[in-house]
C-alpha cells in the first residue's frame, strides 16, 4: 500500500487513534513540561519505577529533573477542590531501563481518572485499557489483580516485615516452590498454605478464579475484594470482554503506590506487559489529595519494533532528472503525487534508494529494481 | 510452539532427557550437530542451546518462552520472569571460601573475587562489611591463592576443587538448583502448554 497515511509510523498512527478514543470518552489532554525541580522526586523517589532520574542545574542554581513519570505530575497538578478530572497524555519520559545502567526515552500514552473512584469509573478505565489493547493487536489479555486481596491474605497468614516483602516477590515470580517453603517455615495450616500458593498460581478467567478460591479460607477483607472483582468482571462481561480478562495476582505492584485494583495488558510476541495501571489512592494521599484515582499507561515504544514492518520500498516513485529543467522536474513530481504516490527527485541515480518505480526524465520509464 | 532455552553442557543434557521423557523429544539435539536451533514442529517444541548465564536474557526478552537456569544465576541477575519449578538438578551452594586458616581482618575492606558481584554485594551489605569487589569470569579459586583477593564468592558442588587448592568454605550463602523459568507474556498466552510441562517436570521430583 502506498499513500501518506499508511506511511505514518506505526507509533504515530496508534497514538492518533488512541487519542481519539480517549477524547470520545471525555478525557482531555494533559501536556506535561519536560522538567521540574528535583525536590519532588527526591521526596517521592520510592514511587518511581527506577530511582534514578536525569538531573541538571538550571541557570538559577536549582537542581532540576527530566520527568521520569507523568502520573506523579498529574497528581501534583490536581487542585484540592477538583471534583473530577479525566485526562489523557502522550508524552516521553526518561528512565533507567530494567536491568541496564542506561537511560531511555520512553513514550507513554495513558489516562488518569481522578474523582470518587466508584465502580463505574473503575470499569470505564478497564474498558479503555481493553480498547487500547484491541487497537494494537487482535489477540490480547488484560490481567487483573487486587492489592487489597493479596494484602489481606498475607496478613491472615501472619506475614509481616521482610517476610511480607519476600512473599510478595514470590507471588510476582509465581514461585510456588519457594512460597511452600515459606509456608512451612511459618508453620501455616494446610488450608492457609494452599491459599497462599493459589494466590501465586491462579491465572484464569474471572469465574474460574472465583471458583478456585471458593473453598479456601479467605479472610473477610479478601472476600470483599474478590466480590469487587466479580462485580467489575460482570460489567466487563456485559460489555463483551469476558474472554479477554484474566485474574492473576503475579502483577501486584508497589503497595505504597497502588491500593485496590491493578492490571497489566499483554499481547503475544511482546516480551513484557505493554500496558500497566491500577488504582492509586495511596499516591494521591501522599501528595495530600483527598480524591481517589485510577489510570494506566501504554508503553508504545516497546511495541513499535514488533509492529514496524520493514517497507519494501523507501518511496513509490524515484525521479532521476539529470539535466532536465527544474520546471519539468517539478511537473513530474506533482503529476506522480496527484496519483497519491510518494515521490523523491534525485539528480543522479542512487542505488541505495529503493523505489517501486523509477522514472528517468527525458527517457522512457524504467522498471524499479 | 513452545520455545525452550537450554543451557549448553551437562545440565542442559539432563534437562533435555526429562523433556524427552514427557513427550517433547527432538533426537537431533543429541547428535553431534553444530546447529543451534532444534525444532520438532509436530510436537510443537523448539530448543535453543545457549550459554548458561544467557538463558535468562533469552527468556526475559521473549526469544524463548521458557528456559532452565540455575538459581545462582537468577539471584545474580534478578530477571523479570516467572520461576515455575525447581527441577532438583544441578544442586550446589553459593559460598564464601578462603585459604585454609584465613582470618578476617576487619581493619581493612574485604577483597572479594567473584562472578556473582550482586549476590556478594547483597550478602556483605546485610553484614555491614565493607568490601572491594573483584569481578572475574573463571578460575575464581585462583584469586586467594595468588593474593588477588581475601575470599571468593562462588558456587561449590562437592568442594573437591577447593580442597585441592588448599581452600575451604567459610559460609554458605544460598542454595542453588536448576529452575524452570517462563517469560511473563508467553506464560499468559501459552499457559496450558507451559503448565503441562511444569506438571510433567514435577513428576521427577523426589
XYZ file of C-alpha atoms in Angstrom:
575
model
C 0.000 0.000 0.000
C 1.149 3.480 -0.620
C -0.233 6.864 0.263
C 0.668 9.189 3.072
C -1.496 7.852 5.948
C -0.074 4.367 5.579
C 3.375 5.829 5.651
C 2.879 7.266 9.107
C 4.979 5.331 11.584
C 3.014 2.699 13.485
C 3.554 4.606 16.709
C 2.111 7.819 15.280
C -0.926 6.048 13.869
C -1.682 4.292 17.162
C -1.167 7.495 19.082
C -3.725 9.304 16.906
C -6.283 6.526 17.258
C -5.850 6.257 20.994
C -6.149 9.980 21.497
C -9.387 9.947 19.514
C -10.637 7.053 21.664
C -9.871 8.806 24.935
C -11.402 12.063 23.744
C -14.575 10.188 22.786
C -14.893 9.147 26.413
C -14.460 12.742 27.529
C -10.817 12.652 28.565
C -8.954 15.908 27.977
C -5.312 16.186 27.028
C -2.716 16.911 29.698
C 0.531 18.441 28.448
C 3.488 17.992 30.675
C 6.508 20.249 30.927
C 9.702 18.327 30.299
C 11.405 19.126 33.581
C 10.741 20.340 37.088
C 12.578 20.811 40.407
C 14.259 17.663 41.656
C 12.914 18.028 45.236
C 9.619 16.361 44.380
C 11.348 13.257 43.064
C 13.744 13.184 45.956
C 10.798 13.140 48.379
C 8.914 10.514 46.377
C 11.662 8.531 44.719
C 10.373 5.224 46.029
C 7.308 5.665 43.816
C 9.387 5.807 40.673
C 9.966 2.698 38.610
C 13.664 3.308 38.777
C 15.108 5.522 41.426
C 17.439 7.417 39.190
C 16.368 10.497 37.291
C 18.375 12.695 34.960
C 19.238 15.902 36.742
C 20.806 19.175 35.718
C 21.286 22.596 37.244
C 19.214 25.480 35.891
C 20.720 28.981 35.472
C 19.376 29.921 38.922
C 21.346 27.094 40.538
C 18.297 24.915 41.232
C 18.649 21.193 40.685
C 16.128 20.148 38.027
C 14.995 16.730 36.848
C 13.870 15.483 33.458
C 10.488 13.965 34.166
C 10.544 10.203 34.743
C 6.795 9.841 35.293
C 3.609 11.550 34.107
C 1.157 10.323 36.746
C 3.003 11.996 39.597
C 2.972 15.244 37.709
C -0.810 14.988 37.149
C -1.400 14.172 40.817
C 0.610 17.192 41.888
C -1.230 19.363 39.390
C -4.679 18.292 40.635
C -6.448 21.098 42.548
C -7.526 20.094 46.053
C -11.109 21.080 45.316
C -11.412 19.305 41.948
C -14.488 17.060 41.925
C -13.366 15.027 38.955
C -10.657 15.047 36.297
C -10.410 12.822 33.287
C -7.129 13.289 31.480
C -5.031 11.554 28.880
C -1.443 12.150 27.907
C 1.017 11.160 25.234
C 4.474 12.041 26.493
C 8.064 10.907 26.517
C 9.642 10.293 29.889
C 13.223 9.485 30.867
C 14.008 6.434 32.925
C 16.564 3.798 33.531
C 15.522 0.648 31.701
C 15.111 -2.536 33.734
C 18.406 -4.346 34.154
C 20.519 -1.814 32.314
C 22.524 1.115 33.530
C 21.392 3.381 30.736
C 18.695 5.999 30.484
C 15.970 5.522 27.938
C 13.470 7.849 26.446
C 10.174 6.006 26.839
C 6.967 7.018 25.134
C 3.897 6.669 27.285
C 0.293 7.106 26.369
C -2.193 6.840 29.168
C -5.224 8.074 31.031
C -5.974 9.108 34.593
C -9.464 9.210 36.080
C -9.452 11.225 39.277
C -12.554 11.621 41.461
C -14.605 9.463 43.776
C -13.332 6.172 42.351
C -16.733 4.487 42.082
C -17.303 1.200 40.310
C -18.319 2.778 37.003
C -15.175 4.888 36.780
C -13.030 1.822 37.512
C -14.900 -0.206 34.899
C -14.527 2.628 32.386
C -10.756 2.730 32.859
C -10.579 -1.058 32.436
C -12.744 -0.793 29.334
C -10.415 1.836 27.873
C -7.439 -0.380 28.711
C -9.110 -3.235 26.820
C -9.981 -0.985 23.888
C -6.398 0.283 23.867
C -5.058 -3.263 23.571
C -7.712 -4.083 20.981
C -6.490 -1.239 18.776
C -2.989 -2.672 18.875
C -3.480 -6.379 18.440
C -6.195 -8.881 17.622
C -5.008 -11.117 20.396
C -4.501 -9.630 23.854
C -5.138 -10.252 27.537
C -5.745 -7.948 30.457
C -4.579 -9.476 33.725
C -6.320 -8.027 36.731
C -5.404 -8.344 40.376
C -6.172 -6.518 43.580
C -3.577 -5.220 46.006
C -6.001 -5.354 48.929
C -6.736 -9.015 48.243
C -3.093 -10.078 48.373
C -2.501 -7.836 51.392
C -5.408 -9.396 53.323
C -4.211 -12.929 52.501
C -0.646 -12.081 53.568
C -1.825 -10.640 56.867
C -4.108 -13.607 57.561
C -1.031 -15.814 57.094
C 0.805 -13.730 59.679
C 3.269 -12.261 57.183
C 4.951 -9.009 58.200
C 8.115 -7.040 57.523
C 10.727 -8.786 55.406
C 8.678 -11.970 55.103
C 5.771 -9.958 53.692
C 8.066 -8.449 51.045
C 9.582 -11.834 50.275
C 6.145 -13.418 49.863
C 5.077 -10.572 47.529
C 8.204 -11.170 45.445
C 7.468 -14.926 45.243
C 3.911 -14.142 44.116
C 5.307 -11.868 41.370
C 7.526 -14.780 40.259
C 4.739 -17.380 40.605
C 7.352 -19.171 42.659
C 5.126 -21.710 44.406
C 8.112 -23.816 45.449
C 9.647 -21.010 47.474
C 6.223 -19.993 48.857
C 5.612 -23.560 50.018
C 8.942 -23.484 51.838
C 7.978 -20.132 53.390
C 4.591 -21.531 54.457
C 6.342 -24.475 56.095
C 8.719 -22.160 57.898
C 5.735 -20.176 59.199
C 4.003 -23.446 60.164
C 0.822 -22.443 58.312
C -2.034 -24.911 58.425
C -2.784 -26.858 55.235
C -5.637 -24.582 54.144
C -3.721 -21.327 54.514
C -0.744 -22.877 52.797
C -2.970 -23.803 49.880
C -4.476 -20.307 49.869
C -1.045 -18.675 49.670
C 0.034 -20.990 46.840
C -3.219 -20.393 44.964
C -2.724 -16.625 45.086
C 0.603 -17.219 43.297
C -0.564 -19.781 40.766
C -4.021 -18.518 39.768
C -4.216 -17.186 36.221
C -7.704 -17.781 34.938
C -10.863 -16.153 33.645
C -12.771 -14.433 36.421
C -15.442 -17.055 37.072
C -12.876 -19.870 37.190
C -10.649 -17.845 39.502
C -13.524 -17.151 41.884
C -14.371 -20.861 41.910
C -10.730 -21.639 42.734
C -10.933 -19.545 45.876
C -14.417 -20.743 46.852
C -13.346 -23.472 49.279
C -10.332 -21.640 50.674
C -10.258 -19.790 53.999
C -10.449 -16.235 52.648
C -10.238 -13.506 55.266
C -13.236 -11.155 55.153
C -11.267 -8.308 53.607
C -10.038 -10.583 50.800
C -13.551 -11.913 50.181
C -14.756 -8.302 49.839
C -12.018 -7.510 47.328
C -12.891 -10.651 45.389
C -16.549 -9.654 45.185
C -15.462 -6.226 43.900
C -13.506 -8.033 41.197
C -16.569 -10.143 40.455
C -18.687 -7.003 40.109
C -16.164 -5.399 37.750
C -15.877 -8.633 35.800
C -19.634 -8.790 35.442
C -19.698 -5.291 33.918
C -16.861 -6.135 31.510
C -18.667 -9.349 30.563
C -21.797 -7.435 29.582
C -19.573 -5.165 27.508
C -18.273 -8.260 25.703
C -14.795 -8.591 27.175
C -15.121 -11.661 29.425
C -12.627 -13.714 27.374
C -10.027 -11.000 27.468
C -9.807 -10.585 31.228
C -7.827 -12.897 33.460
C -7.370 -12.812 37.226
C -3.687 -13.049 38.091
C -2.061 -11.765 41.269
C 1.500 -12.028 39.986
C 1.042 -8.468 38.731
C 0.794 -6.999 42.229
C 2.881 -3.904 42.423
C 4.245 -1.344 44.829
C 1.877 -1.274 47.823
C 2.784 2.302 48.673
C 1.579 3.480 45.287
C -1.379 1.277 44.393
C -4.155 0.114 46.668
C -7.212 -1.512 45.007
C -7.292 -3.000 41.569
C -4.113 -3.365 39.477
C -3.854 -4.603 35.915
C -1.424 -5.316 33.098
C -2.015 -5.782 29.403
C -0.192 -8.390 27.344
C -0.049 -9.054 23.631
C 1.602 -12.095 22.061
C 5.170 -11.533 20.943
C 5.797 -8.563 23.216
C 8.034 -9.944 25.964
C 6.675 -7.768 28.783
C 3.397 -6.207 29.750
C 2.730 -3.360 27.329
C 0.125 -1.680 29.492
C 0.181 -1.194 33.219
C -2.189 0.524 35.600
C -4.284 0.444 38.709
C -5.901 2.360 41.473
C -3.527 4.698 43.269
C -5.378 6.422 46.115
C -2.234 5.905 48.206
C -0.200 8.102 45.886
C -2.919 10.769 45.999
C -2.806 10.828 49.833
C 0.947 11.053 49.712
C 0.537 14.360 47.862
C -2.189 15.465 50.293
C -5.030 14.952 47.794
C -8.336 13.616 49.038
C -9.613 12.346 45.674
C -9.285 8.754 44.530
C -7.686 7.857 41.232
C -7.286 5.081 38.710
C -5.359 5.088 35.453
C -2.976 3.272 33.138
C -0.157 3.828 30.713
C 0.677 2.087 27.465
C 4.368 1.738 26.689
C 4.054 2.205 22.977
C 7.747 2.489 22.236
C 8.347 -1.129 23.197
C 5.754 -2.126 20.661
C 6.889 -0.259 17.622
C 9.622 -2.804 16.967
C 7.023 -5.546 16.784
C 4.674 -3.675 14.503
C 7.014 -1.723 12.311
C 7.267 -3.556 9.039
C 10.353 -3.069 7.002
C 8.916 -1.279 3.964
C 9.633 -2.898 0.657
C 10.440 0.467 -0.871
C 11.699 3.750 0.518
C 9.500 5.669 -1.888
C 6.847 4.903 -4.517
C 8.412 6.858 -7.354
C 12.003 7.880 -7.816
C 12.538 10.573 -10.414
C 16.067 10.760 -11.773
C 16.148 14.100 -13.519
C 19.707 14.532 -14.766
C 19.895 17.794 -16.712
C 16.133 18.315 -17.024
C 14.848 21.823 -16.308
C 13.567 22.478 -12.726
C 10.069 23.285 -14.013
C 9.894 19.960 -15.845
C 11.135 18.082 -12.763
C 8.508 19.727 -10.587
C 5.808 18.942 -13.076
C 6.771 15.264 -12.995
C 6.820 15.311 -9.173
C 3.370 16.905 -8.925
C 1.977 14.536 -11.508
C 3.116 11.458 -9.551
C 1.841 12.986 -6.301
C -1.571 13.566 -7.788
C -1.853 9.772 -8.087
C -1.322 9.522 -4.331
C 2.293 8.412 -4.639
C 5.275 9.466 -2.577
C 7.967 10.946 -4.814
C 11.651 11.576 -4.423
C 13.552 13.575 -7.026
C 17.304 12.994 -7.405
C 19.729 14.398 -9.917
C 21.695 11.167 -10.142
C 20.647 7.573 -9.878
C 21.315 6.357 -6.302
C 21.275 2.552 -5.969
C 20.621 2.874 -2.204
C 17.187 4.403 -2.805
C 14.651 1.602 -3.227
C 11.717 2.743 -5.345
C 8.684 0.848 -6.629
C 9.106 2.701 -9.883
C 11.957 4.774 -11.241
C 11.294 7.490 -13.763
C 14.229 8.848 -15.711
C 13.279 12.193 -17.182
C 13.851 12.671 -20.872
C 13.980 8.951 -21.455
C 11.467 6.118 -21.352
C 10.388 4.840 -17.918
C 12.456 2.000 -16.496
C 11.108 -0.534 -14.081
C 12.064 -0.323 -10.405
C 14.796 -2.622 -9.192
C 5.049 -23.860 19.535
C 6.929 -23.678 22.831
C 10.458 -22.331 22.528
C 12.825 -23.664 25.198
C 16.222 -22.198 26.072
C 18.521 -24.867 27.476
C 21.945 -24.265 28.981
C 24.721 -25.897 26.960
C 26.506 -28.676 28.793
C 25.696 -31.429 31.235
C 22.766 -29.704 32.918
C 21.192 -28.964 29.537
C 21.530 -32.635 28.542
C 19.963 -33.851 31.797
C 17.093 -31.407 31.417
C 16.567 -32.353 27.791
C 16.276 -36.030 28.829
C 13.405 -35.044 31.106
C 11.689 -33.070 28.363
C 12.095 -36.083 26.066
C 10.663 -38.389 28.737
C 7.473 -36.320 28.977
C 6.983 -36.339 25.217
C 8.999 -33.414 23.886
C 11.862 -35.277 22.272
C 13.907 -33.854 19.442
C 16.569 -36.537 18.740
C 18.575 -34.243 16.505
C 19.615 -32.313 19.594
C 21.609 -35.230 20.956
C 23.585 -35.649 17.744
C 26.934 -34.066 17.078
C 25.340 -31.299 15.105
C 26.652 -27.768 15.123
C 23.143 -26.452 14.799
C 21.913 -24.017 17.407
C 18.158 -24.352 16.924
C 16.349 -27.708 17.050
C 12.714 -27.943 16.200
C 10.021 -30.600 16.142
C 7.029 -28.912 14.571
C 4.791 -31.941 15.131
C 5.377 -31.966 18.885
C 5.211 -28.177 18.928
C 8.577 -27.659 20.556
C 11.850 -25.997 19.656
C 15.068 -25.867 21.644
C 17.909 -23.418 21.566
C 21.201 -24.152 23.268
C 22.792 -21.112 24.846
C 25.465 -20.205 27.353
C 24.000 -20.956 30.825
C 24.238 -17.355 32.009
C 22.398 -16.164 28.874
C 19.270 -18.304 29.384
C 17.641 -15.571 31.474
C 18.254 -12.983 28.749
C 16.575 -15.109 26.069
C 13.584 -15.803 28.282
C 13.174 -12.317 29.733
C 13.249 -10.769 26.272
C 10.880 -13.343 24.854
C 13.231 -15.040 22.361
C 12.377 -18.218 24.301
C 9.116 -18.911 26.137
C 10.667 -20.989 28.885
C 14.172 -21.878 29.963
C 16.231 -23.728 32.511
C 18.665 -21.839 34.665
C 20.483 -22.224 37.974
C 19.103 -20.313 40.928
C 22.600 -18.836 41.346
C 22.188 -17.002 38.031
C 18.634 -15.892 38.902
C 19.914 -14.415 42.153
C 22.699 -12.604 40.337
C 20.671 -11.076 37.503
C 17.140 -10.884 39.019
C 15.436 -11.199 35.619
C 11.751 -10.284 35.410
C 10.460 -13.819 34.749
C 8.252 -16.440 36.372
C 10.093 -19.099 38.347
C 7.738 -22.039 37.949
C 9.500 -25.022 39.432
C 12.613 -26.457 40.984
C 13.929 -29.269 38.817
C 16.190 -30.515 41.591
C 19.093 -30.894 39.157
C 22.473 -29.176 39.307
C 22.395 -28.727 43.056
C 25.137 -26.551 44.524
C 25.719 -23.793 47.060
C 26.860 -20.239 46.631
C 29.508 -19.962 49.301
C 32.241 -17.754 50.666
C 35.559 -19.604 50.557
C 39.088 -18.697 51.616
C 42.517 -20.219 52.102
C 42.601 -22.698 54.977
C 43.297 -20.856 58.217
C 42.254 -17.447 56.835
C 41.074 -14.897 59.398
C 39.099 -11.787 58.510
C 40.958 -8.528 59.190
C 38.130 -6.084 59.931
C 40.542 -3.129 59.841
C 40.550 -3.324 56.043
C 37.878 -3.680 53.372
C 37.443 -7.325 52.431
C 38.633 -8.132 48.907
C 36.066 -10.447 47.298
C 36.725 -12.147 43.968
C 33.572 -13.436 42.281
C 31.480 -13.813 39.184
C 28.431 -13.086 41.353
C 29.042 -9.419 42.251
C 25.382 -8.668 43.037
C 24.968 -11.682 45.296
C 28.228 -10.833 47.061
C 27.325 -7.149 47.490
C 23.898 -8.005 48.923
C 25.362 -10.548 51.321
C 28.067 -8.282 52.685
C 25.795 -5.202 52.790
C 23.484 -7.207 55.065
C 26.536 -7.857 57.285
C 27.614 -4.196 57.146
C 31.018 -5.348 55.910
C 32.865 -3.025 53.555
C 34.127 -4.926 50.531
C 36.196 -4.441 47.426
C 34.615 -6.453 44.610
C 36.927 -8.067 42.060
C 34.960 -9.279 39.040
C 36.328 -12.442 37.491
C 34.893 -14.691 34.804
C 36.559 -18.025 35.549
C 39.049 -19.871 37.803
C 37.828 -17.847 40.759
C 39.728 -20.184 43.135
C 42.983 -18.774 41.879
C 42.358 -15.319 43.351
C 43.078 -16.008 47.065
C 45.977 -18.328 46.192
C 47.875 -15.619 44.346
C 46.819 -12.888 46.771
C 44.413 -11.144 44.408
C 41.616 -11.414 46.978
C 40.978 -12.387 50.590
C 37.949 -14.539 49.848
C 35.880 -15.733 46.906
C 32.125 -15.967 46.473
C 31.434 -18.843 44.117
C 29.386 -21.969 43.591
C 30.532 -25.101 45.390
C 29.292 -28.559 44.439
C 31.465 -31.212 46.032
C 34.233 -28.967 47.332
C 36.932 -31.034 45.579
C 38.379 -28.069 43.663
C 38.598 -26.072 46.883
C 40.288 -28.917 48.755
C 42.848 -29.485 46.011
C 43.760 -25.817 46.167
C 44.071 -25.596 49.937
C 40.837 -23.619 50.238
C 37.716 -24.244 52.307
C 34.168 -22.974 52.656
C 33.747 -20.181 55.219
C 29.947 -19.729 54.919
C 27.237 -20.984 52.621
C 25.173 -18.001 51.412
C 22.468 -19.596 49.259
C 21.485 -22.995 47.943
C 21.010 -23.379 44.209
C 19.494 -25.856 41.768
C 18.077 -25.709 38.239
C 14.798 -23.815 37.869
C 12.254 -23.740 35.094
C 11.538 -20.113 34.216
C 8.993 -18.578 31.854
C 8.600 -15.309 30.022
C 5.715 -13.422 31.643
C 3.938 -12.623 28.403
C 4.478 -16.091 26.877
C 3.034 -17.636 30.016
C -0.189 -15.671 29.557
C -0.720 -16.899 26.006
C 0.717 -20.432 26.295
C -0.387 -21.166 29.829
C -1.843 -24.621 29.167
C 1.239 -25.959 27.367
C 3.628 -24.440 29.910
C 1.569 -25.729 32.857
C 1.617 -29.198 31.269
C 5.423 -29.081 31.084
C 5.655 -27.865 34.689
C 3.465 -30.684 35.963
C 5.386 -33.177 33.804
C 8.627 -31.951 35.367
C 7.045 -32.169 38.808
C 6.736 -35.941 38.343
C 10.542 -36.215 38.544
C 10.730 -34.597 41.971
C 11.693 -36.951 44.735
